[in-house]
Amino acid sequence: QVQLVESGGGLVQAGGSLRLSCSSSGLTFENYAMAWFRQAPGKDREFVGGIRWNGRDTYYSDSVKGRFIISRDNAKKTVTLQMNSLKPEDTAVYYCAADLDYYKLARPDYWGQGTQVTVSS
């Protein structure tokens, strides 16, 4: 059974930083591309960024590019989202996701349960 578990969410002031982690089990982590999504109240789930299985390629949505960084540690089976220069509009539930196909990360096969990030102005 595949499990993705996010942690690190919380309340932060605008301009601050937060680091989310996603631990995995039940899958061969190093084979999977990983992604982060978010969903704000009343809005559709939004792709934030993705990382290839080997960590060599990443891509981000325009809304977070230059502020957020995705990294992974295959030995620890974790993926991390470093969020800097946070804005109130970054407030959302953040989800970790996994798929074998890096080019199909917009529709991943596996999802975590999400962690809340709230940015106060």
Coordinates of C-alpha atoms in Angstrom, one line a residue:
Q1 CA 0.0 0.0 0.0
V2 CA 1.5 3.3 -1.1
Q3 CA 1.5 6.0 1.5
L4 CA 2.7 9.6 1.1
V5 CA 2.7 11.7 4.3
E6 CA 3.3 15.4 4.3
S7 CA 4.6 17.3 7.3
G8 CA 5.9 20.8 8.1
G9 CA 2.8 22.9 7.5
G10 CA 1.8 25.7 9.8
L11 CA 1.3 29.4 10.2
V12 CA 3.9 31.9 8.9
Q13 CA 4.0 35.6 8.3
A14 CA 4.3 37.0 4.8
G15 CA 7.9 37.1 3.7
G16 CA 8.8 34.2 5.8
S17 CA 9.8 30.7 4.9
L18 CA 8.5 27.2 5.5
R19 CA 9.8 23.8 4.6
L20 CA 7.5 20.9 3.8
S21 CA 8.5 17.3 3.7
C22 CA 6.9 14.2 2.2
S23 CA 7.8 10.8 3.4
S24 CA 6.9 7.7 1.3
S25 CA 6.3 4.0 1.8
G26 CA 5.0 1.2 -0.2
L27 CA 6.7 2.2 -3.4
T28 CA 10.2 2.1 -5.0
F29 CA 10.7 5.8 -4.3
E30 CA 13.7 6.2 -6.5
N31 CA 11.7 5.2 -9.6
Y32 CA 9.1 7.9 -9.1
A33 CA 8.8 11.4 -10.1
M34 CA 7.4 13.6 -7.4
A35 CA 5.3 16.6 -7.3
W36 CA 3.7 19.2 -5.0
F37 CA 0.2 20.6 -5.5
R38 CA -1.9 23.0 -3.5
Q39 CA -5.5 23.8 -3.0
A40 CA -6.8 27.0 -1.6
P41 CA -10.3 27.3 -0.2
G42 CA -12.8 27.6 -3.0
K43 CA -10.2 27.0 -5.7
D44 CA -9.2 24.1 -7.9
R45 CA -6.1 22.1 -7.0
E46 CA -3.0 23.7 -8.5
F47 CA 0.3 22.2 -9.6
V48 CA 3.2 23.8 -7.7
G49 CA 6.2 21.9 -9.1
G50 CA 7.8 18.5 -9.9
I51 CA 11.1 16.7 -9.7
R52 CA 12.4 13.9 -11.8
W53 CA 13.3 10.5 -10.1
N54 CA 17.0 11.4 -10.0
G55 CA 16.5 15.0 -8.9
R56 CA 18.3 16.4 -11.9
D57 CA 15.2 18.1 -13.4
T58 CA 12.6 20.3 -11.7
Y59 CA 9.9 22.6 -13.0
Y60 CA 7.6 25.0 -11.3
S61 CA 4.4 26.9 -11.8
D62 CA 4.9 30.6 -12.6
S63 CA 3.3 31.6 -9.4
V64 CA 6.1 30.0 -7.3
K65 CA 9.1 30.1 -9.6
G66 CA 12.1 31.7 -8.0
R67 CA 10.6 31.3 -4.5
F68 CA 10.0 27.6 -4.0
I69 CA 12.5 24.8 -4.4
I70 CA 11.8 21.1 -4.7
S71 CA 14.5 18.6 -3.7
R72 CA 14.6 14.9 -2.9
D73 CA 16.6 12.4 -1.0
N74 CA 16.2 8.9 -2.5
A75 CA 18.0 7.3 0.4
K76 CA 15.5 8.7 2.9
K77 CA 12.6 8.3 0.5
T78 CA 11.6 11.9 1.0
V79 CA 10.8 14.9 -1.1
T80 CA 11.0 18.5 0.2
L81 CA 9.4 21.8 -0.7
Q82 CA 11.3 24.8 0.5
M83 CA 9.0 27.8 0.4
N84 CA 10.6 31.3 0.6
S85 CA 9.2 34.8 0.4
L86 CA 5.8 33.5 1.2
K87 CA 2.7 35.5 0.3
P88 CA -0.8 35.4 1.7
E89 CA -1.9 33.9 -1.6
D90 CA 0.3 30.9 -0.9
T91 CA -2.2 29.9 1.8
A92 CA -3.5 26.4 0.9
V93 CA -3.4 22.8 1.7
Y94 CA -0.3 21.4 0.1
Y95 CA -0.2 17.9 -1.3
C96 CA 2.6 15.6 -2.2
A97 CA 2.1 13.3 -5.2
A98 CA 4.0 10.5 -7.1
D99 CA 4.0 9.1 -10.6
L100 CA 6.3 6.9 -12.5
D101 CA 6.1 9.2 -15.5
Y102 CA 7.8 12.6 -15.0
Y103 CA 5.7 13.9 -18.0
K104 CA 2.5 12.8 -16.3
L105 CA 3.0 14.6 -13.0
A106 CA -0.1 16.8 -13.7
R107 CA -2.2 13.6 -13.2
P108 CA -0.2 11.6 -10.6
D109 CA -1.2 8.1 -9.5
Y110 CA -0.6 8.6 -5.8
W111 CA -1.5 11.4 -3.4
G112 CA -0.7 12.4 0.2
Q113 CA -3.4 13.6 2.6
G114 CA -2.1 17.2 2.6
T115 CA -0.8 19.7 5.1
Q116 CA -2.1 23.2 5.8
V117 CA 0.0 26.2 5.1
T118 CA -1.3 29.6 6.2
V119 CA 0.5 32.8 5.4
S120 CA -0.7 35.9 7.4
S121 CA -0.3 39.4 6.1

